[in-house]
Coordinates of C-alpha atoms (C1' of nucleotides) in Angstrom, one line a residue:
Chain A
M1 CA 69.5 -28.9 87.9
P2 CA 68.7 -25.3 89.2
R3 CA 67.1 -24.2 92.8
T4 CA 68.6 -27.3 94.5
T5 CA 67.2 -27.3 98.0
G6 CA 66.2 -24.0 99.3
S7 CA 65.9 -20.3 98.2
H8 CA 69.2 -19.1 97.7
S9 CA 69.0 -15.3 97.0
D10 CA 69.8 -13.9 100.5
I11 CA 72.3 -16.0 100.6
T12 CA 74.1 -16.2 97.1
G13 CA 74.3 -12.8 96.7
P14 CA 76.5 -11.8 100.1
R15 CA 79.1 -14.9 99.1
I16 CA 79.6 -13.9 95.4
Q17 CA 80.6 -10.1 97.3
A18 CA 82.7 -12.2 99.8
A19 CA 84.2 -14.4 96.5
A20 CA 85.1 -11.4 94.3
T21 CA 86.8 -9.2 97.6
K22 CA 89.0 -12.1 98.4
L23 CA 90.2 -12.7 94.5
F24 CA 90.5 -9.6 93.8
A25 CA 92.5 -8.6 96.8
R26 CA 94.5 -11.5 95.8
E27 CA 94.7 -11.3 92.2
G28 CA 93.6 -8.1 90.8
Y29 CA 90.5 -7.2 89.1
A30 CA 91.4 -8.0 85.3
A31 CA 93.0 -11.5 86.6
V32 CA 90.2 -13.0 87.8
S33 CA 87.3 -14.5 85.7
M34 CA 84.1 -14.3 86.0
R35 CA 83.6 -17.9 85.9
R36 CA 86.5 -18.2 89.1
I37 CA 84.3 -16.0 90.6
A38 CA 81.1 -18.5 90.1
S39 CA 83.5 -21.4 90.8
E40 CA 84.4 -20.2 93.9
V41 CA 80.8 -19.3 95.1
G42 CA 79.9 -23.0 93.9
V43 CA 77.4 -21.8 90.8
Q44 CA 77.9 -21.6 87.2
A45 CA 79.1 -18.1 85.6
G46 CA 75.8 -17.3 83.9
A47 CA 74.0 -16.9 88.0
L48 CA 76.5 -14.4 88.9
Y49 CA 74.5 -12.2 86.6
N50 CA 71.1 -12.4 88.7
Y51 CA 73.0 -10.0 90.9
T52 CA 75.0 -7.6 89.2
P53 CA 74.3 -5.8 85.8
D54 CA 78.3 -6.9 84.6
K55 CA 81.6 -7.4 86.1
Q56 CA 82.4 -3.6 86.5
S57 CA 79.5 -3.3 88.8
L58 CA 80.5 -6.1 90.7
L59 CA 83.6 -4.2 91.5
F60 CA 82.5 -0.8 91.8
G61 CA 79.6 -1.9 94.2
L62 CA 82.7 -3.5 96.5
M63 CA 84.7 -0.3 96.1
H64 CA 81.3 1.5 97.6
D65 CA 80.2 -0.4 100.0
H66 CA 83.6 -0.2 101.4
M67 CA 83.8 3.6 101.3
L68 CA 80.4 3.9 102.9
A69 CA 80.9 1.7 105.7
L70 CA 84.5 3.8 106.2
L71 CA 82.5 7.4 106.9
A72 CA 79.9 5.4 108.5
A73 CA 82.2 4.2 111.2
V74 CA 85.2 6.9 111.4
P75 CA 84.2 8.9 114.7
R76 CA 82.6 12.5 113.9
D77 CA 83.5 13.2 117.6
T78 CA 83.7 17.4 118.2
G79 CA 84.8 16.9 121.5
P80 CA 87.3 20.2 122.8
D81 CA 90.3 19.0 122.8
P82 CA 91.3 18.6 118.5
V83 CA 94.7 16.3 119.7
A84 CA 92.8 13.6 121.5
R85 CA 90.0 13.6 118.2
L86 CA 93.4 13.0 115.9
E87 CA 94.5 10.2 118.7
R88 CA 91.1 8.4 118.3
F89 CA 91.2 9.2 114.4
V90 CA 94.5 7.6 113.8
A91 CA 93.4 4.5 115.9
F92 CA 90.2 4.1 114.2
H93 CA 91.6 4.2 110.6
I94 CA 94.4 1.8 112.0
R95 CA 91.4 -1.1 113.1
F96 CA 89.0 -0.7 110.7
H97 CA 91.6 -0.7 108.0
H98 CA 93.0 -3.7 109.9
D99 CA 89.4 -5.7 110.0
R100 CA 89.0 -5.3 106.4
P101 CA 92.3 -6.2 104.7
D102 CA 90.5 -7.6 100.9
A103 CA 88.6 -4.4 100.9
V104 CA 91.2 -1.6 101.5
F105 CA 93.2 -3.4 98.9
I106 CA 90.7 -3.0 96.5
A107 CA 89.8 0.1 97.2
Y108 CA 93.0 1.5 96.6
M109 CA 94.7 -0.6 93.9
E110 CA 92.0 -0.8 91.5
L111 CA 91.2 2.6 91.1
R112 CA 92.5 2.1 87.1
N113 CA 90.2 -0.4 86.7
L114 CA 87.2 1.9 87.6
S115 CA 85.1 3.7 85.1
E116 CA 85.3 7.4 84.7
Q117 CA 81.8 8.1 86.5
N118 CA 82.5 5.6 89.5
F119 CA 85.9 6.2 90.0
A120 CA 84.6 10.1 90.2
V121 CA 82.2 8.4 92.5
I122 CA 84.4 6.9 95.1
E123 CA 87.1 9.7 94.6
G124 CA 84.8 11.8 95.9
L125 CA 83.9 9.8 98.6
R126 CA 87.9 9.4 99.6
R127 CA 88.2 13.1 99.6
Q128 CA 85.0 13.3 102.1
Y129 CA 87.2 11.1 104.7
E130 CA 90.3 13.2 104.1
D131 CA 88.3 15.9 104.8
L132 CA 88.2 14.9 108.6
L133 CA 91.3 14.6 108.9
E134 CA 92.2 17.4 108.2
D135 CA 89.5 19.3 109.8
I136 CA 91.0 18.3 112.9
L137 CA 94.3 19.6 112.1
R138 CA 92.8 22.9 111.0
D139 CA 91.0 22.5 114.8
G140 CA 94.0 21.6 116.3
I141 CA 96.6 24.6 114.4
A142 CA 93.3 27.0 115.7
Q143 CA 93.8 26.4 119.2
G144 CA 97.4 26.4 118.8
H145 CA 97.9 22.6 119.7
V146 CA 99.3 21.3 116.7
E147 CA 101.6 22.8 114.1
T148 CA 102.3 22.0 110.8
A149 CA 102.6 23.9 107.6
D150 CA 100.1 22.7 104.6
T151 CA 97.3 20.8 106.3
K152 CA 96.7 19.4 102.9
I153 CA 100.2 17.6 102.3
T154 CA 99.9 16.4 106.4
T155 CA 96.9 14.6 106.3
L156 CA 97.4 12.9 102.8
A157 CA 101.1 11.9 104.1
V158 CA 99.1 10.5 107.9
I159 CA 97.1 8.1 105.5
A160 CA 99.6 7.2 103.7
M161 CA 101.7 6.0 106.2
L162 CA 98.5 5.0 108.6
T163 CA 97.1 2.9 105.3
G164 CA 100.4 1.3 104.8
V165 CA 100.1 -0.5 108.0
S166 CA 98.2 -2.8 106.0
T167 CA 100.6 -4.4 103.2
W168 CA 103.0 -6.0 106.2
F169 CA 100.8 -6.1 109.5
R170 CA 100.9 -10.1 110.2
E171 CA 98.7 -11.9 113.3
S172 CA 101.2 -13.7 114.1
G173 CA 104.3 -11.0 113.8
R174 CA 106.1 -9.6 116.7
L175 CA 103.8 -6.8 117.9
S176 CA 100.1 -6.6 118.3
L177 CA 97.8 -4.0 116.8
E178 CA 97.8 -2.0 119.6
D179 CA 101.3 -2.1 120.2
I180 CA 101.4 -0.5 116.7
T181 CA 98.7 1.7 117.4
A182 CA 100.6 3.2 119.9
R183 CA 103.8 3.8 117.6
Y184 CA 101.9 5.1 114.9
W185 CA 100.7 7.4 117.6
E186 CA 103.9 8.6 118.7
L187 CA 105.0 9.0 114.7
V188 CA 101.9 11.3 113.9
S189 CA 102.0 13.1 116.8
G190 CA 105.6 13.8 116.7
A191 CA 104.9 14.6 112.6
V192 CA 102.6 17.4 113.7
G193 CA 103.8 18.8 116.1
A194 CA 101.1 18.3 118.5
R195 CA 101.0 19.3 121.8
V196 CA 98.8 17.2 124.8
S197 CA 99.3 20.9 126.8
A198 CA 97.8 24.5 126.5
P199 CA 99.1 26.3 123.7
V200 CA 101.9 29.2 123.0
Chain B
M1 CA 108.4 -7.5 55.2
P2 CA 110.5 -7.8 58.1
R3 CA 113.6 -5.9 58.3
T4 CA 112.1 -2.7 57.4
T5 CA 114.8 -0.4 57.0
G6 CA 118.0 -0.1 59.2
S7 CA 119.1 -2.7 62.1
H8 CA 116.4 -2.5 65.2
S9 CA 117.6 -4.5 67.7
D10 CA 119.6 -2.0 69.9
I11 CA 116.5 -0.4 69.5
T12 CA 113.7 -2.0 70.1
G13 CA 114.1 -3.5 73.0
P14 CA 114.3 -0.4 74.8
R15 CA 110.8 1.1 73.3
I16 CA 109.6 -2.3 74.3
Q17 CA 110.8 -1.8 78.4
A18 CA 109.2 1.9 77.6
A19 CA 106.2 0.9 76.3
A20 CA 105.2 -2.1 79.3
T21 CA 106.3 0.5 81.6
K22 CA 103.9 2.9 80.5
L23 CA 101.2 0.5 79.5
F24 CA 101.7 -1.5 82.7
A25 CA 101.5 1.4 85.2
R26 CA 98.5 3.0 83.4
E27 CA 96.2 -0.2 83.0
G28 CA 97.7 -3.0 85.1
Y29 CA 99.7 -6.0 84.1
A30 CA 97.0 -8.2 83.8
A31 CA 95.1 -6.2 81.8
V32 CA 97.3 -5.3 79.0
S33 CA 98.2 -7.9 76.3
M34 CA 101.7 -8.1 74.8
R35 CA 99.8 -7.2 71.4
R36 CA 99.2 -4.2 72.6
I37 CA 102.6 -3.5 73.6
A38 CA 103.5 -4.6 70.4
S39 CA 101.3 -2.2 68.6
E40 CA 102.6 0.6 71.2
V41 CA 106.0 0.1 69.3
G42 CA 104.8 -0.8 66.6
V43 CA 105.9 -4.1 65.8
Q44 CA 103.7 -7.5 65.7
A45 CA 103.1 -9.5 69.3
G46 CA 105.7 -12.4 67.3
A47 CA 108.8 -10.4 67.5
L48 CA 108.5 -9.4 71.2
Y49 CA 109.7 -13.0 72.1
N50 CA 113.0 -11.8 70.7
Y51 CA 113.5 -10.0 73.6
T52 CA 111.5 -11.4 76.5
P53 CA 111.1 -15.2 77.2
D54 CA 107.4 -14.5 78.2
K55 CA 105.2 -11.9 79.6
Q56 CA 106.1 -12.7 83.5
S57 CA 110.1 -12.2 82.6
L58 CA 109.0 -8.8 81.2
L59 CA 107.3 -7.5 84.1
F60 CA 110.2 -9.1 86.3
G61 CA 113.0 -7.3 84.1
L62 CA 111.0 -4.0 84.4
M63 CA 111.1 -4.1 88.4
H64 CA 114.3 -5.9 88.7
D65 CA 116.0 -3.1 86.7
H66 CA 113.4 0.0 88.7
M67 CA 115.4 -1.9 92.0
L68 CA 118.2 -1.7 91.2
A69 CA 118.7 1.9 89.8
L70 CA 117.3 2.6 92.8
L71 CA 119.6 0.9 95.2
A72 CA 122.3 2.4 92.7
A73 CA 121.2 5.8 92.7
V74 CA 120.3 6.3 96.6
P75 CA 123.3 8.0 98.4
R76 CA 125.0 5.9 101.3
D77 CA 127.4 8.4 102.3
T78 CA 128.3 8.2 106.0
G79 CA 128.9 11.3 107.5
P80 CA 128.5 12.0 111.1
D81 CA 125.1 13.7 111.4
P82 CA 122.8 11.2 110.9
V83 CA 120.3 14.0 110.7
A84 CA 121.4 15.3 107.5
R85 CA 121.9 11.7 106.2
L86 CA 118.0 11.8 107.4
E87 CA 117.4 14.5 105.1
R88 CA 119.3 13.1 102.5
F89 CA 117.3 10.0 102.3
V90 CA 114.1 12.0 102.3
A91 CA 115.1 14.9 99.5
F92 CA 116.5 11.2 97.4
H93 CA 113.4 9.6 97.7
I94 CA 110.8 11.9 96.8
R95 CA 112.8 12.8 93.6
F96 CA 113.9 9.7 92.8
H97 CA 110.2 8.5 92.7
H98 CA 109.2 11.7 91.3
D99 CA 111.2 10.8 88.8
R100 CA 109.9 7.8 86.9
P101 CA 106.6 7.9 88.5
D102 CA 105.0 4.7 86.1
A103 CA 108.0 2.3 87.6
V104 CA 107.2 3.2 91.1
F105 CA 103.3 2.7 90.3
I106 CA 104.6 -1.3 88.9
A107 CA 107.0 -1.9 91.5
Y108 CA 104.7 -1.6 94.4
M109 CA 101.3 -2.4 92.4
E110 CA 102.5 -5.4 90.8
L111 CA 103.8 -7.2 93.4
R112 CA 101.1 -10.4 93.5
N113 CA 101.7 -10.6 89.8
L114 CA 105.1 -11.9 90.5
S115 CA 105.9 -15.6 90.1
E116 CA 107.3 -16.9 94.1
Q117 CA 110.9 -16.9 92.9
N118 CA 110.9 -13.3 91.3
F119 CA 109.0 -12.1 94.2
A120 CA 111.4 -13.2 96.7
V121 CA 114.1 -11.4 94.6
I122 CA 112.2 -8.4 94.6
E123 CA 111.5 -8.2 98.5
G124 CA 114.6 -9.0 98.9
L125 CA 115.9 -5.4 97.3
R126 CA 113.3 -4.0 99.0
R127 CA 114.6 -4.6 102.2
Q128 CA 118.2 -4.2 101.1
Y129 CA 116.5 -0.4 100.5
E130 CA 114.6 0.0 103.6
D131 CA 117.5 -1.6 105.9
L132 CA 119.3 2.1 104.7
L133 CA 117.3 3.8 106.4
E134 CA 116.9 1.9 109.2
D135 CA 121.2 2.1 109.8
I136 CA 120.1 5.8 109.9
L137 CA 117.5 5.8 112.3
R138 CA 119.9 3.4 114.7
D139 CA 122.8 5.6 114.1
G140 CA 120.3 8.4 115.0
I141 CA 119.3 7.1 118.2
A142 CA 122.6 5.4 119.3
Q143 CA 123.9 9.4 119.3
G144 CA 120.8 11.0 120.6
H145 CA 120.0 13.2 117.6
V146 CA 116.6 10.6 116.9
E147 CA 114.2 9.3 118.9
T148 CA 111.6 7.0 118.5
A149 CA 110.7 3.6 119.9
D150 CA 110.7 1.1 117.3
T151 CA 112.6 1.1 113.9
K152 CA 111.7 -1.1 111.9
I153 CA 107.9 0.4 112.3
T154 CA 109.2 4.0 111.6
T155 CA 111.1 2.7 108.6
L156 CA 108.1 1.4 107.1
A157 CA 105.9 4.2 108.1
V158 CA 108.1 7.0 106.7
I159 CA 108.5 5.3 103.3
A160 CA 105.2 4.5 103.1
M161 CA 104.7 8.2 103.9
L162 CA 106.7 9.4 101.2
T163 CA 106.1 6.8 98.9
G164 CA 102.4 8.0 99.1
V165 CA 103.6 11.5 97.3
S166 CA 103.7 9.8 93.5
T167 CA 100.1 8.7 94.4
W168 CA 98.7 12.7 94.2
F169 CA 101.7 14.6 92.9
R170 CA 101.1 16.6 89.6
E171 CA 103.5 18.9 88.1
S172 CA 100.8 21.5 87.2
G173 CA 100.1 21.5 91.2
R174 CA 100.1 24.2 93.9
L175 CA 103.8 23.8 95.3
S176 CA 106.7 22.6 93.7
L177 CA 108.3 19.5 94.5
E178 CA 110.7 21.8 96.4
D179 CA 108.0 22.9 98.9
I180 CA 107.2 19.4 99.2
T181 CA 110.3 18.5 100.0
A182 CA 110.5 21.0 102.5
R183 CA 106.7 19.9 104.4
Y184 CA 107.8 16.5 104.0
W185 CA 111.2 16.9 106.1
E186 CA 108.7 18.5 108.8
L187 CA 106.6 15.9 109.0
V188 CA 109.8 13.2 108.7
S189 CA 112.0 15.0 111.8
G190 CA 109.2 15.4 113.7
A191 CA 107.9 11.9 113.4
V192 CA 111.0 10.5 114.1
G193 CA 112.0 13.5 117.1
A194 CA 114.8 14.8 115.0
R195 CA 117.2 17.0 117.1
V196 CA 119.5 19.3 115.0
S197 CA 121.9 20.0 118.0
A198 CA 123.5 17.8 120.9
P199 CA 122.0 14.7 122.6
V200 CA 120.9 14.5 126.1
Chain C
dA1 C1' 46.4 -29.2 93.9
dC2 C1' 48.4 -25.9 90.6
dG3 C1' 49.6 -22.1 88.2
dT4 C1' 53.5 -18.4 89.1
dT5 C1' 58.2 -17.3 89.9
dA6 C1' 62.8 -17.1 91.4
dA7 C1' 67.3 -18.9 90.7
dC8 C1' 70.4 -21.6 88.3
dT9 C1' 71.9 -24.5 84.5
dG10 C1' 74.4 -25.0 80.3
dA11 C1' 75.7 -23.6 75.6
dA12 C1' 76.6 -20.7 72.6
dC13 C1' 78.1 -16.0 71.2
dG14 C1' 82.3 -13.3 69.2
dG15 C1' 86.6 -12.2 70.7
dT16 C1' 91.0 -12.2 72.8
dC17 C1' 94.4 -14.5 75.3
dG18 C1' 100.0 -16.1 75.4
dT19 C1' 102.7 -18.3 72.4
dT20 C1' 105.1 -20.7 68.7
dC21 C1' 107.1 -20.9 64.1
dA22 C1' 107.7 -21.4 59.1
dT23 C1' 109.2 -17.6 56.0
dA24 C1' 110.7 -13.2 54.3
dA25 C1' 113.9 -9.5 53.6
dG26 C1' 117.7 -6.5 54.7
dA27 C1' 122.2 -6.2 56.6
dA28 C1' 126.8 -7.7 57.5
dA29 C1' 130.6 -10.5 56.0
dG30 C1' 133.8 -13.1 52.7
Chain D
dC1 C1' 127.7 -11.6 44.3
dT2 C1' 126.5 -15.1 47.4
dT3 C1' 126.5 -17.0 51.7
dT4 C1' 124.8 -16.1 56.2
dC5 C1' 122.9 -14.0 60.1
dT6 C1' 119.1 -11.3 62.9
dT7 C1' 115.1 -9.2 62.9
dA8 C1' 110.9 -9.3 62.0
dT9 C1' 106.0 -10.6 60.2
dG10 C1' 101.6 -13.2 60.0
dA11 C1' 99.1 -17.0 60.5
dA12 C1' 98.0 -20.6 63.5
dC13 C1' 97.5 -22.9 68.5
dG14 C1' 94.3 -23.7 72.1
dA15 C1' 92.4 -22.0 76.0
dC16 C1' 89.6 -18.4 78.1
dC17 C1' 87.1 -14.2 78.0
dG18 C1' 82.3 -11.4 79.3
dT19 C1' 78.1 -12.2 78.7
dT20 C1' 73.4 -13.7 76.6
dC21 C1' 69.2 -16.9 77.2
dA22 C1' 66.4 -20.6 76.7
dG23 C1' 65.2 -24.2 79.6
dT24 C1' 64.4 -26.6 84.2
dT25 C1' 62.7 -27.3 88.7
dA26 C1' 62.4 -26.4 93.2
dA27 C1' 59.9 -22.9 96.2
dC28 C1' 55.7 -20.2 97.0
dG29 C1' 51.0 -18.4 96.8
dT30 C1' 46.5 -19.7 96.6

DNA sequence: ACGTTAACTGAACGGTCGTTCATAAGAAAG
DNA sequence: CTTTCTTATGAACGACCGTTCAGTTAACGT
């Protein structure tokens, strides 16, 4: 019996995305069937194809949306102090990733399940994000407030370090997110040789 | 036509492990079928069950062997200088993980595909490895050569940073493994506030 | 009141999955 | 040469896969 009370198009769509995000993150893209996503939404499998052309596009849509949200939310302030900008970047990254653990998990665990073209798109967006951090580091070096030998490697190392938080953070844990952000800022600022005050 | 020239038991076993490692790393546990592993080995699917009771045990065996190899190879030197021990740990981690990219990938991407008991075993071994690093940091603090606020968080952050190398390192890249090791030692020693010489 | 359409069902498609097992044949033991 | 054991085949099991589609019904435009 279709169309059971009310028009659902604007509700079912987001519910499918939510269910797919949750299940892909928990069990992996390949291990989750369309039927299982449908049953989570409370619908038959065929209905999913009103919202996505196929399973691959469903995955890509989730990752694409996530990367766009990341790039839209990241602070692009161009304040005079690169160390302060770096600190804001660190706090933002931890907070943003903490708020969407499932999407984060998918975005870096399911890359291999993307088709070649879709992978290239996501990789490009990821590169844009990395470049924002690298720009901060370069500014810091130029102003003598940061000291690191290879900005590309440092960028990748810092992001790996920060993203790692979501693999172990539990709300019920010993430390609050603010505590953790403070600890990571100590680690990052030490790693990049950040100096709060004047250059040499 | 079974037993086609020569006895294969001691050859087929390792070949199955090698094929499974390669395929699981490249495409993921759930996406690789037993038939595909068998065909990579040059054998029919049924033959795999002379070497593993089921697919889950095959995965667990790979991860278990990897973790045991890691714990067997990690330097446990108890030299007097914690900073030197930390430097050796960093170099070891990068080298060891570089030498087995497939096993590393599996060990931290396929955790969710382990049964509950198997997961607990692997998690315990991982914890042992982390504790070795945390011990070094604590010794460093005790001797005043290291300065970091929370050794547990620092441990996780450093390992995440180091393991990240294998996600982007290419043999043909701009930097050699030695270069990268040097850069990461700068980052780690800075992050933990390592001092080469005497305490306060 | 009525035709149109958006939203969904439920069955079906060919194919693949993990696993089992009777059977066969080369290797080893006597 | 015969027996026994090891190693593998290949067919079969029921279950599930992604995807398609004709049919059904509730809501909407007029």
